PDB file of C-alpha atoms in Angstrom:
ATOM      1  CA  MET A  19     -11.307   6.740  -8.988  1.00  0.00           C
ATOM      2  CA  SER A  20      -8.622   8.621 -10.663  1.00  0.00           C
ATOM      3  CA  GLY A  21      -5.441   8.582  -7.410  1.00  0.00           C
ATOM      4  CA  LEU A  22      -2.098   9.359  -8.963  1.00  0.00           C
ATOM      5  CA  THR A  23      -0.986   8.777 -12.151  1.00  0.00           C
ATOM      6  CA  SER A  24       1.867   5.438 -12.905  1.00  0.00           C
ATOM      7  CA  GLU A  25       4.117   8.431 -13.411  1.00  0.00           C
ATOM      8  CA  GLN A  26       3.421   9.790  -9.880  1.00  0.00           C
ATOM      9  CA  LYS A  27       3.222   6.972  -8.106  1.00  0.00           C
ATOM     10  CA  GLN A  28       6.164   5.855  -9.382  1.00  0.00           C
ATOM     11  CA  GLN A  29       7.925   9.772  -8.432  1.00  0.00           C
ATOM     12  CA  TYR A  30       6.438   8.569  -5.118  1.00  0.00           C
ATOM     13  CA  ASP A  31       8.091   5.654  -4.502  1.00  0.00           C
ATOM     14  CA  GLU A  32      11.776   7.077  -5.573  1.00  0.00           C
ATOM     15  CA  LEU A  33      11.746  10.288  -4.309  1.00  0.00           C
ATOM     16  CA  GLY A  34       8.753  10.264  -2.108  1.00  0.00           C
ATOM     17  CA  TYR A  35       6.757  13.431  -2.534  1.00  0.00           C
ATOM     18  CA  VAL A  36       4.736  14.217  -4.902  1.00  0.00           C
ATOM     19  CA  HIS A  37       3.069  18.243  -6.137  1.00  0.00           C
ATOM     20  CA  LEU A  38       0.342  17.923  -7.491  1.00  0.00           C
ATOM     21  CA  ARG A  39      -0.658  21.539  -8.765  1.00  0.00           C
ATOM     22  CA  GLY A  40      -4.351  21.956  -9.140  1.00  0.00           C
ATOM     23  CA  LEU A  41      -5.960  19.146  -7.273  1.00  0.00           C
ATOM     24  CA  PHE A  42      -9.269  21.171  -6.334  1.00  0.00           C
ATOM     25  CA  ASP A  43     -10.100  24.556  -7.381  1.00  0.00           C
ATOM     26  CA  ALA A  44      -8.887  27.968  -5.921  1.00  0.00           C
ATOM     27  CA  GLY A  45     -12.712  28.976  -4.410  1.00  0.00           C
ATOM     28  CA  GLU A  46     -13.363  25.901  -3.748  1.00  0.00           C
ATOM     29  CA  LEU A  47     -11.278  26.227  -0.273  1.00  0.00           C
ATOM     30  CA  GLN A  48     -12.674  29.622  -0.176  1.00  0.00           C
ATOM     31  CA  PRO A  49     -15.487  27.495   2.261  1.00  0.00           C
ATOM     32  CA  LEU A  50     -12.886  26.570   4.499  1.00  0.00           C
ATOM     33  CA  ILE A  51     -11.036  29.610   4.591  1.00  0.00           C
ATOM     34  CA  ASN A  52     -14.864  31.304   5.826  1.00  0.00           C
ATOM     35  CA  GLU A  53     -15.047  28.610   8.202  1.00  0.00           C
ATOM     36  CA  LEU A  54     -11.779  29.678   9.671  1.00  0.00           C
ATOM     37  CA  ASP A  55     -12.574  33.485   9.506  1.00  0.00           C
ATOM     38  CA  THR A  56     -15.413  32.426  11.336  1.00  0.00           C
ATOM     39  CA  GLU A  57     -13.577  30.638  14.555  1.00  0.00           C
ATOM     40  CA  ILE A  58     -10.912  33.797  14.550  1.00  0.00           C
ATOM     41  CA  ASP A  59     -14.364  36.313  14.802  1.00  0.00           C
ATOM     42  CA  ARG A  60     -14.879  34.163  18.308  1.00  0.00           C
ATOM     43  CA  ILE A  61     -11.906  33.935  19.296  1.00  0.00           C
ATOM     44  CA  ALA A  62     -11.174  38.159  18.875  1.00  0.00           C
ATOM     45  CA  ARG A  63     -14.899  38.439  20.921  1.00  0.00           C
ATOM     46  CA  ALA A  64     -13.808  36.431  23.474  1.00  0.00           C
ATOM     47  CA  TYR A  65     -10.505  38.160  24.009  1.00  0.00           C
ATOM     48  CA  HIS A  66     -11.100  41.049  23.959  1.00  0.00           C
ATOM     49  CA  ALA A  67     -14.204  40.893  26.200  1.00  0.00           C
ATOM     50  CA  ASP A  68     -11.347  39.178  28.438  1.00  0.00           C
ATOM     51  CA  GLY A  69      -9.310  42.110  28.037  1.00  0.00           C
ATOM     52  CA  LEU A  70      -6.072  40.532  26.706  1.00  0.00           C
ATOM     53  CA  THR A  71      -6.335  42.238  23.269  1.00  0.00           C
ATOM     54  CA  GLU A  72      -6.449  45.972  22.584  1.00  0.00           C
ATOM     55  CA  SER A  73      -8.843  45.610  19.697  1.00  0.00           C
ATOM     56  CA  LEU A  74     -11.017  43.064  18.128  1.00  0.00           C
ATOM     57  CA  TYR A  75      -8.869  43.963  14.555  1.00  0.00           C
ATOM     58  CA  ALA A  76     -12.242  43.452  12.911  1.00  0.00           C
ATOM     59  CA  ASP A  77     -10.679  45.091  10.052  1.00  0.00           C
ATOM     60  CA  GLU A  78      -8.206  42.831   9.682  1.00  0.00           C
ATOM     61  CA  GLY A  79      -7.875  39.866   6.910  1.00  0.00           C
ATOM     62  CA  PHE A  80      -8.021  36.090   6.727  1.00  0.00           C
ATOM     63  CA  GLU A  81      -3.706  36.683   6.711  1.00  0.00           C
ATOM     64  CA  THR A  82      -3.080  39.291   9.019  1.00  0.00           C
ATOM     65  CA  ARG A  83      -6.507  39.331  12.167  1.00  0.00           C
ATOM     66  CA  PHE A  84      -5.230  36.189  13.482  1.00  0.00           C
ATOM     67  CA  MET A  85      -1.542  37.342  13.687  1.00  0.00           C
ATOM     68  CA  ARG A  86      -3.034  40.561  15.330  1.00  0.00           C
ATOM     69  CA  ILE A  87      -4.636  38.992  17.547  1.00  0.00           C
ATOM     70  CA  VAL A  88      -2.052  36.847  19.071  1.00  0.00           C
ATOM     71  CA  GLU A  89       0.489  39.981  19.228  1.00  0.00           C
ATOM     72  CA  ASP A  90      -1.273  40.842  21.693  1.00  0.00           C
ATOM     73  CA  ALA A  91      -2.431  38.090  23.818  1.00  0.00           C
ATOM     74  CA  GLU A  92       0.180  35.282  22.409  1.00  0.00           C
ATOM     75  CA  GLN A  93      -1.914  32.145  24.280  1.00  0.00           C
ATOM     76  CA  ALA A  94      -4.376  33.112  22.014  1.00  0.00           C
ATOM     77  CA  TYR A  95      -1.581  30.487  19.478  1.00  0.00           C
ATOM     78  CA  ARG A  96      -3.293  27.720  21.146  1.00  0.00           C
ATOM     79  CA  GLU A  97      -6.598  28.185  20.006  1.00  0.00           C
ATOM     80  CA  MET A  98      -5.912  27.615  16.788  1.00  0.00           C
ATOM     81  CA  VAL A  99      -2.933  25.111  15.615  1.00  0.00           C
ATOM     82  CA  ASP A 100      -3.272  21.369  15.749  1.00  0.00           C
ATOM     83  CA  SER A 101      -5.428  19.370  16.059  1.00  0.00           C
ATOM     84  CA  LYS A 102      -7.365  21.715  18.070  1.00  0.00           C
ATOM     85  CA  PHE A 103      -9.996  23.249  15.973  1.00  0.00           C
ATOM     86  CA  LEU A 104     -12.988  21.260  13.362  1.00  0.00           C
ATOM     87  CA  GLY A 105     -16.181  22.083  12.031  1.00  0.00           C
ATOM     88  CA  PRO A 106     -17.785  20.922   8.756  1.00  0.00           C
ATOM     89  CA  GLU A 107     -15.560  22.148   6.412  1.00  0.00           C
ATOM     90  CA  VAL A 108     -12.032  21.231   7.830  1.00  0.00           C
ATOM     91  CA  PHE A 109     -14.194  17.740   7.464  1.00  0.00           C
ATOM     92  CA  ARG A 110     -15.010  18.108   4.247  1.00  0.00           C
ATOM     93  CA  LEU A 111     -11.163  18.184   3.611  1.00  0.00           C
ATOM     94  CA  LEU A 112     -10.572  15.823   5.620  1.00  0.00           C
ATOM     95  CA  SER A 113     -12.805  13.410   3.538  1.00  0.00           C
ATOM     96  CA  HIS A 114     -12.293  14.801   0.780  1.00  0.00           C
ATOM     97  CA  PRO A 115     -12.991  12.036  -2.709  1.00  0.00           C
ATOM     98  CA  ALA A 116      -9.859  13.182  -3.932  1.00  0.00           C
ATOM     99  CA  PHE A 117      -7.287  12.232  -1.664  1.00  0.00           C
ATOM    100  CA  LEU A 118      -9.547   9.437  -0.527  1.00  0.00           C
ATOM    101  CA  ASP A 119      -8.821   8.156  -4.988  1.00  0.00           C
ATOM    102  CA  ILE A 120      -4.908   8.572  -3.994  1.00  0.00           C
ATOM    103  CA  VAL A 121      -4.790   7.051  -0.758  1.00  0.00           C
ATOM    104  CA  GLU A 122      -6.331   4.057  -1.592  1.00  0.00           C
ATOM    105  CA  GLY A 123      -3.778   3.491  -4.893  1.00  0.00           C
ATOM    106  CA  ILE A 124      -1.551   4.008  -2.319  1.00  0.00           C
ATOM    107  CA  VAL A 125      -2.560   2.218   1.425  1.00  0.00           C
ATOM    108  CA  GLY A 126      -5.152   0.067  -0.791  1.00  0.00           C
ATOM    109  CA  HIS A 127      -9.098  -0.287  -0.303  1.00  0.00           C
ATOM    110  CA  GLU A 128      -9.082   0.118   3.911  1.00  0.00           C
ATOM    111  CA  VAL A 129      -8.697   4.297   4.450  1.00  0.00           C
ATOM    112  CA  HIS A 130      -8.901   5.347   7.808  1.00  0.00           C
ATOM    113  CA  CYS A 131      -7.976   9.120   7.869  1.00  0.00           C
ATOM    114  CA  GLN A 132      -5.806   9.915  11.809  1.00  0.00           C
ATOM    115  CA  GLY A 133      -6.965  12.401  14.003  1.00  0.00           C
ATOM    116  CA  ARG A 134      -4.069  14.061  13.950  1.00  0.00           C
ATOM    117  CA  HIS A 135      -4.800  16.737  10.978  1.00  0.00           C
ATOM    118  CA  ARG A 136      -2.310  19.752  11.884  1.00  0.00           C
ATOM    119  CA  LEU A 137      -3.750  23.354  11.472  1.00  0.00           C
ATOM    120  CA  ARG A 138      -0.824  25.296  10.990  1.00  0.00           C
ATOM    121  CA  PRO A 139      -0.969  29.474  11.037  1.00  0.00           C
ATOM    122  CA  LYS A 140       2.319  30.029  10.429  1.00  0.00           C
ATOM    123  CA  LEU A 141       3.283  33.781  12.159  1.00  0.00           C
ATOM    124  CA  PRO A 142       5.462  35.942  10.932  1.00  0.00           C
ATOM    125  CA  ASN A 143       9.095  35.819  12.978  1.00  0.00           C
ATOM    126  CA  PHE A 144       7.512  33.820  15.189  1.00  0.00           C
ATOM    127  CA  GLY A 145       9.665  30.435  16.696  1.00  0.00           C
ATOM    128  CA  ILE A 146       7.071  28.988  18.126  1.00  0.00           C
ATOM    129  CA  ALA A 147       5.514  27.823  14.825  1.00  0.00           C
ATOM    130  CA  ASP A 148       9.336  27.246  13.406  1.00  0.00           C
ATOM    131  CA  PHE A 149      10.393  23.606  12.971  1.00  0.00           C
ATOM    132  CA  ARG A 150      14.033  21.551  11.620  1.00  0.00           C
ATOM    133  CA  TRP A 151      14.163  18.838   9.277  1.00  0.00           C
ATOM    134  CA  HIS A 152      11.730  16.554  10.488  1.00  0.00           C
ATOM    135  CA  GLU A 153       9.433  13.430   8.844  1.00  0.00           C
ATOM    136  CA  ASP A 154       5.549  12.993   9.652  1.00  0.00           C
ATOM    137  CA  THR A 155       5.989  10.105  11.728  1.00  0.00           C
ATOM    138  CA  ASP A 156       5.132   8.678  14.763  1.00  0.00           C
ATOM    139  CA  PHE A 157       7.042  10.424  18.362  1.00  0.00           C
ATOM    140  CA  ALA A 158       6.753   8.032  20.565  1.00  0.00           C
ATOM    141  CA  ALA A 159      10.401   5.856  19.743  1.00  0.00           C
ATOM    142  CA  LYS A 160      13.395   7.262  20.084  1.00  0.00           C
ATOM    143  CA  ARG A 161      15.250   8.601  17.245  1.00  0.00           C
ATOM    144  CA  VAL A 162      17.824   8.394  15.570  1.00  0.00           C
ATOM    145  CA  THR A 163      20.303  11.651  14.755  1.00  0.00           C
ATOM    146  CA  TYR A 164      22.100  11.292  12.019  1.00  0.00           C
ATOM    147  CA  VAL A 165      23.294  14.600   9.327  1.00  0.00           C
ATOM    148  CA  GLN A 166      24.346  17.613  10.856  1.00  0.00           C
ATOM    149  CA  GLN A 167      23.882  19.935   8.279  1.00  0.00           C
ATOM    150  CA  GLN A 168      22.567  23.146   7.038  1.00  0.00           C
ATOM    151  CA  TYR A 169      20.820  22.164   4.040  1.00  0.00           C
ATOM    152  CA  GLY A 170      20.731  26.324   2.930  1.00  0.00           C
ATOM    153  CA  LEU A 171      18.655  27.283   5.734  1.00  0.00           C
ATOM    154  CA  ASP A 172      19.629  29.653   8.616  1.00  0.00           C
ATOM    155  CA  ARG A 173      22.307  28.979  10.979  1.00  0.00           C
ATOM    156  CA  GLU A 174      21.359  31.641  13.472  1.00  0.00           C
ATOM    157  CA  ALA A 175      17.398  30.069  13.428  1.00  0.00           C
ATOM    158  CA  ALA A 176      18.006  27.430  16.558  1.00  0.00           C
ATOM    159  CA  LYS A 177      14.701  25.592  15.444  1.00  0.00           C
ATOM    160  CA  ALA A 178      13.878  26.690  11.654  1.00  0.00           C
ATOM    161  CA  GLY A 179      18.222  25.858  10.813  1.00  0.00           C
ATOM    162  CA  GLY A 180      18.169  22.210  10.093  1.00  0.00           C
ATOM    163  CA  ARG A 181      21.272  21.927  11.749  1.00  0.00           C
ATOM    164  CA  PHE A 182      20.207  18.080  13.181  1.00  0.00           C
ATOM    165  CA  LEU A 183      17.730  15.991  11.218  1.00  0.00           C
ATOM    166  CA  SER A 184      16.343  12.913  13.229  1.00  0.00           C
ATOM    167  CA  ARG A 185      14.192  10.000  11.757  1.00  0.00           C
ATOM    168  CA  ILE A 186      12.828   7.536  14.023  1.00  0.00           C
ATOM    169  CA  VAL A 187      13.869   4.674  13.244  1.00  0.00           C
ATOM    170  CA  ALA A 188      11.710   2.769  15.170  1.00  0.00           C
ATOM    171  CA  ALA A 189       8.783   3.639  13.603  1.00  0.00           C
ATOM    172  CA  PRO A 190       5.552   1.324  11.992  1.00  0.00           C
ATOM    173  CA  LYS A 191       6.947   0.581   7.925  1.00  0.00           C
ATOM    174  CA  MET A 192       2.621   1.112   7.099  1.00  0.00           C
ATOM    175  CA  PRO A 193       2.142   3.644   5.015  1.00  0.00           C
ATOM    176  CA  GLU A 194       0.838   7.143   5.681  1.00  0.00           C
ATOM    177  CA  PRO A 195       1.063   9.020   3.175  1.00  0.00           C
ATOM    178  CA  ASN A 196       0.082  12.748   4.243  1.00  0.00           C
ATOM    179  CA  PHE A 197      -0.828  16.002   2.548  1.00  0.00           C
ATOM    180  CA  TRP A 198       0.107  19.577   2.777  1.00  0.00           C
ATOM    181  CA  VAL A 199      -2.647  21.980   1.829  1.00  0.00           C
ATOM    182  CA  PRO A 200      -1.939  25.364   1.796  1.00  0.00           C
ATOM    183  CA  LEU A 201      -4.760  28.119   2.431  1.00  0.00           C
ATOM    184  CA  VAL A 202      -2.478  30.922   0.833  1.00  0.00           C
ATOM    185  CA  PRO A 203      -0.161  30.991  -2.307  1.00  0.00           C
ATOM    186  CA  VAL A 204       3.246  30.152  -0.180  1.00  0.00           C
ATOM    187  CA  ASP A 205       7.008  30.405  -1.202  1.00  0.00           C
ATOM    188  CA  GLU A 206      10.440  31.169   0.554  1.00  0.00           C
ATOM    189  CA  GLN A 207       9.398  33.823   1.609  1.00  0.00           C
ATOM    190  CA  ASN A 208       6.132  32.892   4.105  1.00  0.00           C
ATOM    191  CA  GLY A 209       7.546  29.697   4.997  1.00  0.00           C
ATOM    192  CA  CYS A 210       7.118  27.365   1.836  1.00  0.00           C
ATOM    193  CA  LEU A 211       7.951  23.162   2.797  1.00  0.00           C
ATOM    194  CA  HIS A 212      10.895  22.039   1.724  1.00  0.00           C
ATOM    195  CA  VAL A 213      11.967  18.797   1.437  1.00  0.00           C
ATOM    196  CA  LEU A 214      14.786  16.207   0.667  1.00  0.00           C
ATOM    197  CA  PRO A 215      14.349  13.934  -2.491  1.00  0.00           C
ATOM    198  CA  GLY A 216      14.501  10.052  -2.198  1.00  0.00           C
ATOM    199  CA  GLY A 217      15.496  10.913   1.603  1.00  0.00           C
ATOM    200  CA  HIS A 218      12.732   8.278   2.829  1.00  0.00           C
ATOM    201  CA  LEU A 219      14.548   5.584   0.897  1.00  0.00           C
ATOM    202  CA  HIS A 220      17.518   5.558   3.478  1.00  0.00           C
ATOM    203  CA  THR A 221      17.611   4.177   6.621  1.00  0.00           C
ATOM    204  CA  PRO A 222      20.322   2.761   9.287  1.00  0.00           C
ATOM    205  CA  PRO A 223      20.803  -1.246   9.794  1.00  0.00           C
ATOM    206  CA  TYR A 224      18.043  -2.650  12.090  1.00  0.00           C
ATOM    207  CA  GLU A 225      21.221  -3.546  14.203  1.00  0.00           C
ATOM    208  CA  GLU A 226      22.374  -0.030  14.271  1.00  0.00           C
ATOM    209  CA  GLN A 227      18.468   1.850  14.906  1.00  0.00           C
ATOM    210  CA  TRP A 228      18.949   2.061  18.758  1.00  0.00           C
ATOM    211  CA  GLU A 229      22.338   3.157  18.671  1.00  0.00           C
ATOM    212  CA  PRO A 230      22.638   7.319  19.115  1.00  0.00           C
ATOM    213  CA  ASN A 231      25.623   8.147  16.773  1.00  0.00           C
ATOM    214  CA  THR A 232      24.709   6.723  13.732  1.00  0.00           C
ATOM    215  CA  TYR A 233      25.296   8.057  10.559  1.00  0.00           C
ATOM    216  CA  VAL A 234      23.112   7.703   7.036  1.00  0.00           C
ATOM    217  CA  SER A 235      26.588   9.514   5.406  1.00  0.00           C
ATOM    218  CA  GLU A 236      23.643   8.807   1.776  1.00  0.00           C
ATOM    219  CA  LEU A 237      22.316  11.358   3.051  1.00  0.00           C
ATOM    220  CA  GLU A 238      24.654  14.247   2.202  1.00  0.00           C
ATOM    221  CA  ASP A 239      24.391  13.202  -1.717  1.00  0.00           C
ATOM    222  CA  LEU A 240      20.489  13.885  -1.619  1.00  0.00           C
ATOM    223  CA  VAL A 241      19.988  18.205  -2.452  1.00  0.00           C
ATOM    224  CA  PRO A 242      16.306  19.804  -0.713  1.00  0.00           C
ATOM    225  CA  LEU A 243      13.882  20.844  -3.317  1.00  0.00           C
ATOM    226  CA  VAL A 244      12.219  24.163  -2.702  1.00  0.00           C
ATOM    227  CA  VAL A 245       8.677  23.833  -3.471  1.00  0.00           C
ATOM    228  CA  PRO A 246       6.228  27.103  -3.811  1.00  0.00           C
ATOM    229  CA  MET A 247       2.915  26.145  -4.157  1.00  0.00           C
ATOM    230  CA  GLU A 248      -0.865  28.085  -5.217  1.00  0.00           C
ATOM    231  CA  VAL A 249      -3.962  27.749  -3.221  1.00  0.00           C
ATOM    232  CA  GLY A 250      -5.379  24.786  -4.749  1.00  0.00           C
ATOM    233  CA  ASP A 251      -2.473  23.198  -4.521  1.00  0.00           C
ATOM    234  CA  ALA A 252      -1.547  20.139  -1.775  1.00  0.00           C
ATOM    235  CA  LEU A 253       1.506  18.508  -1.753  1.00  0.00           C
ATOM    236  CA  LEU A 254       2.042  14.461  -0.677  1.00  0.00           C
ATOM    237  CA  MET A 255       4.612  13.103   1.573  1.00  0.00           C
ATOM    238  CA  HIS A 256       5.663   9.341   2.072  1.00  0.00           C
ATOM    239  CA  GLN A 257       5.993  10.021   5.902  1.00  0.00           C
ATOM    240  CA  HIS A 258       9.696   9.231   6.342  1.00  0.00           C
ATOM    241  CA  VAL A 259      10.600  12.798   3.672  1.00  0.00           C
ATOM    242  CA  PRO A 260      12.264  14.859   5.581  1.00  0.00           C
ATOM    243  CA  HIS A 261      11.590  18.145   5.044  1.00  0.00           C
ATOM    244  CA  VAL A 262      11.657  21.554   6.548  1.00  0.00           C
ATOM    245  CA  SER A 263       9.576  24.724   6.563  1.00  0.00           C
ATOM    246  CA  PRO A 264      11.824  28.357   6.822  1.00  0.00           C
ATOM    247  CA  PRO A 265      10.959  31.591   8.943  1.00  0.00           C
ATOM    248  CA  ASN A 266       8.303  33.367   7.731  1.00  0.00           C
ATOM    249  CA  ARG A 267       9.408  36.453   6.721  1.00  0.00           C
ATOM    250  CA  THR A 268       6.428  38.396   5.085  1.00  0.00           C
ATOM    251  CA  ASN A 269       4.092  40.618   7.054  1.00  0.00           C
ATOM    252  CA  ALA A 270       0.921  38.072   6.259  1.00  0.00           C
ATOM    253  CA  VAL A 271      -0.030  34.582   8.383  1.00  0.00           C
ATOM    254  CA  ARG A 272       1.217  31.802   6.032  1.00  0.00           C
ATOM    255  CA  TRP A 273      -2.197  29.045   6.694  1.00  0.00           C
ATOM    256  CA  SER A 274      -1.390  25.335   5.854  1.00  0.00           C
ATOM    257  CA  ILE A 275      -3.039  22.474   6.634  1.00  0.00           C
ATOM    258  CA  ASP A 276      -1.766  18.905   6.908  1.00  0.00           C
ATOM    259  CA  ILE A 277      -3.701  15.788   6.578  1.00  0.00           C
ATOM    260  CA  ARG A 278      -2.269  11.916   7.384  1.00  0.00           C
ATOM    261  CA  PHE A 279      -3.827   8.437   6.138  1.00  0.00           C
ATOM    262  CA  GLN A 280      -3.006   5.232   6.702  1.00  0.00           C
ATOM    263  CA  ASP A 281      -4.480   1.382   6.065  1.00  0.00           C
ATOM    264  CA  GLY A 282      -7.771   0.675   7.949  1.00  0.00           C
ATOM    265  CA  ARG A 283      -6.836  -2.634   8.456  1.00  0.00           C
ATOM    266  CA  ARG A 284      -3.697  -1.495  11.113  1.00  0.00           C
ATOM    267  CA  PRO A 285      -4.170  -0.178  13.975  1.00  0.00           C
ATOM    268  CA  VAL A 286      -4.593   3.699  14.349  1.00  0.00           C
ATOM    269  CA  LYS A 287      -1.683   5.555  16.137  1.00  0.00           C
ATOM    270  CA  SER A 288      -3.675   7.840  18.510  1.00  0.00           C
ATOM    271  CA  VAL A 289      -6.257   6.747  20.799  1.00  0.00           C
ATOM    272  CA  ARG A 290      -5.807  10.329  21.991  1.00  0.00           C
ATOM    273  CA  GLU A 291      -6.708  11.578  18.375  1.00  0.00           C
ATOM    274  CA  PRO A 292      -9.180  10.174  17.505  1.00  0.00           C
ATOM    275  CA  GLY A 293      -9.865   9.021  13.415  1.00  0.00           C
ATOM    276  CA  PHE A 294     -12.258   7.405  11.551  1.00  0.00           C
ATOM    277  CA  LEU A 295     -12.680   5.237   8.946  1.00  0.00           C
ATOM    278  CA  ALA A 296     -13.067   7.740   5.440  1.00  0.00           C
ATOM    279  CA  ARG A 297     -13.321   4.511   2.700  1.00  0.00           C
ATOM    280  CA  SER A 298     -14.093   1.445   3.142  1.00  0.00           C
ATOM    281  CA  VAL A 299     -15.327  -1.997   0.814  1.00  0.00           C
ATOM    282  CA  GLU A 300     -14.903  -4.512   4.188  1.00  0.00           C
ATOM    283  CA  ARG A 301     -16.468  -1.481   6.634  1.00  0.00           C
ATOM    284  CA  PRO A 302     -19.073   0.125   5.109  1.00  0.00           C
ATOM    285  CA  GLU A 303     -21.650   0.789   7.645  1.00  0.00           C
ATOM    286  CA  ASP A 304     -18.721   2.051   9.462  1.00  0.00           C
ATOM    287  CA  VAL A 305     -17.277   4.984   7.326  1.00  0.00           C
ATOM    288  CA  VAL A 306     -17.228   8.447   8.499  1.00  0.00           C
ATOM    289  CA  THR A 307     -19.876   9.947   6.475  1.00  0.00           C
ATOM    290  CA  ASP A 308     -20.606  13.615   7.997  1.00  0.00           C
ATOM    291  CA  TYR A 309     -19.402  15.991  10.224  1.00  0.00           C
ATOM    292  CA  GLU A 310     -21.229  15.160  13.434  1.00  0.00           C
ATOM    293  CA  GLY A 311     -20.508  11.797  13.494  1.00  0.00           C
ATOM    294  CA  TYR A 312     -16.584  12.639  12.782  1.00  0.00           C
ATOM    295  CA  LYS A 313     -17.407  14.916  16.436  1.00  0.00           C
ATOM    296  CA  ALA A 314     -19.429  12.551  17.990  1.00  0.00           C
ATOM    297  CA  ILE A 315     -16.484  10.303  18.638  1.00  0.00           C
ATOM    298  CA  ARG A 316     -13.539  12.821  19.105  1.00  0.00           C
ATOM    299  CA  ASP A 317     -16.320  13.920  21.169  1.00  0.00           C
ATOM    300  CA  ALA A 318     -17.291  10.710  23.277  1.00  0.00           C
ATOM    301  CA  VAL A 319     -13.303   9.928  23.755  1.00  0.00           C
ATOM    302  CA  ALA A 320     -12.837  13.386  25.397  1.00  0.00           C
ATOM    303  CA  GLU A 321     -15.475  13.241  27.559  1.00  0.00           C
ATOM    304  CA  PHE A 322     -14.058   9.450  28.326  1.00  0.00           C
ATOM    305  CA  ARG A 323     -10.414  11.130  28.945  1.00  0.00           C
ATOM    306  CA  ALA A 324     -11.756  13.866  31.285  1.00  0.00           C
ATOM    307  CA  THR A 325     -13.819  11.456  34.016  1.00  0.00           C
ATOM    308  CA  SER A 326     -11.900   7.489  33.239  1.00  0.00           C
ATOM    309  CA  GLY A 327      -8.526   9.406  34.653  1.00  0.00           C
ATOM    310  CA  ILE A 328      -6.852   6.934  32.093  1.00  0.00           C
ATOM    311  CA  ARG A 329      -4.000   8.626  31.098  1.00  0.00           C
ATOM    312  CA  PHE A 330      -3.289   8.315  27.514  1.00  0.00           C
TER     313      PHE A 330
END
């Protein structure tokens, strides 16, 4: 097991992020890109057969074909975003030993991959794909707005301008390391991540956590960091480190995927989007080792939701 170096672990604890350069060989992600290409082709053919698009756009590449489809039929965007799509290569990435080694060094030997993996096709000038400053934690708890600061982003962008930064102060304290993985080179033009180093350390006092006007002044002195990345890199983030992706101002899709983990001994964060036990010393027989096993879990939950009448 390799995992983080002592210096990287210290940076993760103190700053809330680590840029893992060259975690993969660039070619190692090509089978995943091919799998996404195949799914995009399926979507193109289905939408064209229904008369929703002008063309199959078969001559377009990975970075542009999905964009052309969505330009004709905006609803196609939902076909690929978040955790809706799961294939063997997606599962292979979710359970990659490089991730599991790092996570084990943070949460311990019981590693659960959350079902909330997020595929991010960030389209050019497409507001739905833009987010303001946020943290990757459970959005079920009440949010407290505590910063009204621009951080150098576009003041006119209502969703991506970073005008309000919210912390979900009631969220659990257990570690939930996240990985953000670009599938194309990313920079400021196409929407690479900006992070607020050290922002995960500042939380309102307990007695003020449910006060809507709570303000954490310590964040004002923190300086955002722009993180351009190459294919093969990964960005490890603490779940409470604030981050944002500004609008994509290029003519191609910025593809990325983010993956979230937690201690396998703690309650899972989502039943509707079931995850899987990825590594275990205590329950090795329950570790899910292949795509078919994970798909069976997701299919069973989906069927139960559809037939039970229970909403969750």
